[in-house]
Structure formats: structure tokens, C-alpha cells
Short mmCIF file of C-alpha atoms in Angstrom, two decimals:
data_model
loop_
_atom_site.label_atom_id
_atom_site.label_comp_id
_atom_site.label_asym_id
_atom_site.label_seq_id
_atom_site.Cartn_x
_atom_site.Cartn_y
_atom_site.Cartn_z
CA MET A 1 111.67 82.06 -53.97
CA LYS A 2 113.96 79.10 -53.84
CA THR A 3 112.52 75.65 -54.37
CA SER A 4 113.23 74.63 -50.78
CA SER A 5 111.43 77.72 -49.47
CA VAL A 6 108.40 76.96 -51.63
CA ILE A 7 108.32 73.36 -50.40
CA GLN A 8 108.61 74.50 -46.78
CA PHE A 9 105.80 77.00 -47.28
CA LEU A 10 103.54 74.39 -48.89
CA CYS A 11 104.23 71.90 -46.10
CA LEU A 12 103.42 74.49 -43.44
CA PHE A 13 100.26 75.49 -45.30
CA LEU A 14 99.07 71.86 -45.52
CA ILE A 15 99.78 71.30 -41.82
CA ILE A 16 97.73 74.37 -40.90
CA VAL A 17 94.81 73.36 -43.16
CA PHE A 18 94.78 69.80 -41.78
CA SER A 19 95.00 71.09 -38.19
CA LEU A 20 92.02 73.38 -38.73
CA SER A 21 89.96 70.45 -40.07
CA VAL A 22 90.88 68.34 -37.06
CA MET A 23 89.93 71.20 -34.72
CA ARG A 24 86.58 71.61 -36.48
CA ALA A 25 85.88 67.88 -36.14
CA SER A 26 86.81 67.97 -32.48
CA GLU A 27 84.57 70.98 -31.83
CA ALA A 28 81.58 69.39 -33.59
CA ILE A 29 82.01 66.08 -31.78
CA ASP A 30 82.55 67.74 -28.40
CA SER A 31 79.38 69.79 -28.89
CA LEU A 32 77.31 66.72 -29.75
CA LEU A 33 78.77 64.64 -26.93
CA LEU A 34 77.76 67.32 -24.44
CA GLU A 35 74.26 67.34 -25.88
CA TYR A 36 73.95 63.54 -25.83
CA LYS A 37 75.44 63.27 -22.34
CA ALA A 38 72.58 65.39 -20.97
CA THR A 39 70.16 62.53 -21.67
CA SER A 40 72.50 59.56 -21.18
CA LYS A 41 73.04 57.85 -17.87
CA ASP A 42 76.21 55.89 -18.71
CA ALA A 43 79.58 56.91 -20.11
CA PHE A 44 80.04 56.62 -23.86
CA SER A 45 82.10 53.65 -25.02
CA ALA A 46 84.16 53.25 -28.17
CA GLN A 47 83.78 49.48 -27.80
CA VAL A 48 79.98 49.83 -27.78
CA GLY A 49 80.22 52.19 -30.77
CA GLU A 50 82.23 49.64 -32.72
CA GLY A 51 79.73 46.94 -31.78
CA LEU A 52 76.88 49.06 -33.11
CA TRP A 53 78.84 49.74 -36.30
CA ILE A 54 79.19 46.04 -37.11
CA LYS A 55 75.83 44.91 -35.67
CA GLU A 56 73.68 43.31 -38.34
CA VAL A 57 69.90 43.77 -38.31
CA LYS A 58 67.93 41.97 -41.03
CA GLY A 59 70.94 41.83 -43.34
CA ARG A 60 72.04 45.43 -42.77
CA SER A 61 74.82 47.00 -40.77
CA CYS A 62 76.80 50.22 -41.04
CA THR A 63 79.47 48.17 -42.83
CA THR A 64 76.95 47.30 -45.57
CA CYS A 65 77.52 50.73 -47.10
CA HIS A 66 80.60 52.10 -45.33
CA SER A 67 82.72 48.90 -45.51
CA SER A 68 84.45 47.28 -42.56
CA SER A 69 87.43 49.63 -42.90
CA LEU A 70 86.54 53.24 -42.22
CA LYS A 71 89.63 54.29 -44.17
CA GLN A 72 88.20 52.94 -47.42
CA ILE A 73 85.56 54.28 -49.78
CA GLY A 74 82.10 52.79 -49.29
CA LYS A 75 79.15 52.36 -51.61
CA HIS A 76 75.46 52.73 -50.78
CA ALA A 77 73.78 49.33 -50.97
CA ARG A 78 70.64 50.56 -52.74
CA THR A 79 71.74 53.54 -54.84
CA GLY A 80 75.36 52.58 -55.54
CA LYS A 81 76.45 56.11 -54.58
CA ILE A 82 80.10 56.35 -53.54
CA ILE A 83 80.60 57.20 -49.86
CA GLN A 84 83.88 58.85 -48.92
CA PRO A 85 85.86 57.27 -46.05
CA MET A 86 84.37 57.80 -42.58
CA SER A 87 87.72 57.97 -40.82
CA PRO A 88 88.62 61.55 -39.87
CA SER A 89 92.31 60.58 -40.14
CA VAL A 90 91.81 59.87 -43.86
CA ASN A 91 88.98 62.29 -44.59
CA PRO A 92 89.51 65.44 -42.48
CA GLU A 93 86.15 66.88 -43.55
CA ARG A 94 84.34 64.06 -41.74
CA LEU A 95 82.60 64.86 -38.47
CA THR A 96 83.07 68.63 -38.79
CA ASP A 97 79.46 69.77 -39.23
CA VAL A 98 77.01 69.21 -36.36
CA LYS A 99 73.96 69.53 -38.61
CA LYS A 100 75.28 66.90 -41.06
CA ILE A 101 76.28 64.52 -38.27
CA LYS A 102 72.79 64.70 -36.77
CA LYS A 103 71.14 64.27 -40.18
CA TRP A 104 73.18 61.19 -41.10
CA LEU A 105 72.94 59.56 -37.67
CA LEU A 106 69.16 59.90 -37.82
CA ARG A 107 68.85 58.65 -41.39
CA ASN A 108 71.33 55.79 -41.06
CA CYS A 109 70.05 54.55 -37.69
CA LYS A 110 66.54 54.41 -39.12
CA TRP A 111 67.74 52.58 -42.25
CA THR A 112 70.00 50.14 -40.42
CA PHE A 113 68.25 49.54 -37.10
CA LYS A 114 64.69 50.47 -38.15
CA ARG A 115 64.63 53.04 -35.34
CA GLU A 116 66.34 56.21 -34.20
CA CYS A 117 69.50 55.60 -32.18
CA THR A 118 69.48 56.67 -28.55
CA ALA A 119 71.69 59.51 -27.34
CA GLN A 120 73.82 56.85 -25.62
CA GLU A 121 74.31 54.97 -28.90
CA LYS A 122 75.04 58.13 -30.88
CA GLY A 123 77.66 59.22 -28.35
CA SER A 124 79.35 55.81 -28.41
CA ILE A 125 79.37 55.73 -32.21
CA LEU A 126 80.90 59.22 -32.36
CA ILE A 127 83.57 58.34 -29.79
CA TRP A 128 84.53 55.27 -31.83
CA LEU A 129 84.42 57.06 -35.21
CA ASN A 130 86.60 59.86 -33.90
CA GLN A 131 89.29 57.34 -32.91
CA GLN A 132 89.60 55.96 -36.43
#
């Protein structure tokens, strides 16, 4: 194979792999949004999602661990564990697994807000995260 053919093949391969990750994220988010919409009375809002992300409660917010830029690496405030970027545009594996999304929304809402987030809040957060 010529060098140019190898480069073209690799580029095509990377495009396909990235596209599949984006499709998986979209499918997971769409599935959860349908579920959350069933118990929500209002439309989800990216603006509300962003507001929740930066909202501080007793010295904690989502940005405490995830940083204010979703395209950057975060660090857990208590354990120091590195948290990969939340932005699906930077980290295509983000928001691809329904079970993980539910687990982390539950855990992080309880840690940050001292309560479980409502379906309305979860939907708005997901809409906003998916736009990043």
C-alpha cells in the first residue's frame, strides 16, 4: 500500500469510529430524555442545565470536580481522582452508557445538592452536556 492510501484508510477508520461513538451517545441520551420526559411537565432547557452545573450549594457545585470547562480534565475534590473531560466533543465515550449516566447523575446530585435530582433537572443537564 502506498503511504497516501494508508493515510486515507486511517482517516476513514477514525471518522467511522468517532461517528459510532457519537451515535451511541445520542442513543443513550435520547433514551434517557424519553424516560425523564414521561415524568416532567416542562420542556428541558440547556440554560437550566448550565445553571444547575454551576449552582453552588454549601461550597459544592459540579464545577468543583469537573472544572468550569467541560473540555478539560477534572479532579475529584475529596479523593483527588482524575476525571476525564465531560464534553462529548472531546471525550466521545462520554454519555454513551445509560446505566453509567444514571449512576453518576444519582451519585453526583446527592453529593452536590444533598438530594436526588428531579427528572426535569436530569433532562436539562443532559441537554446542556450534550451540546458541549
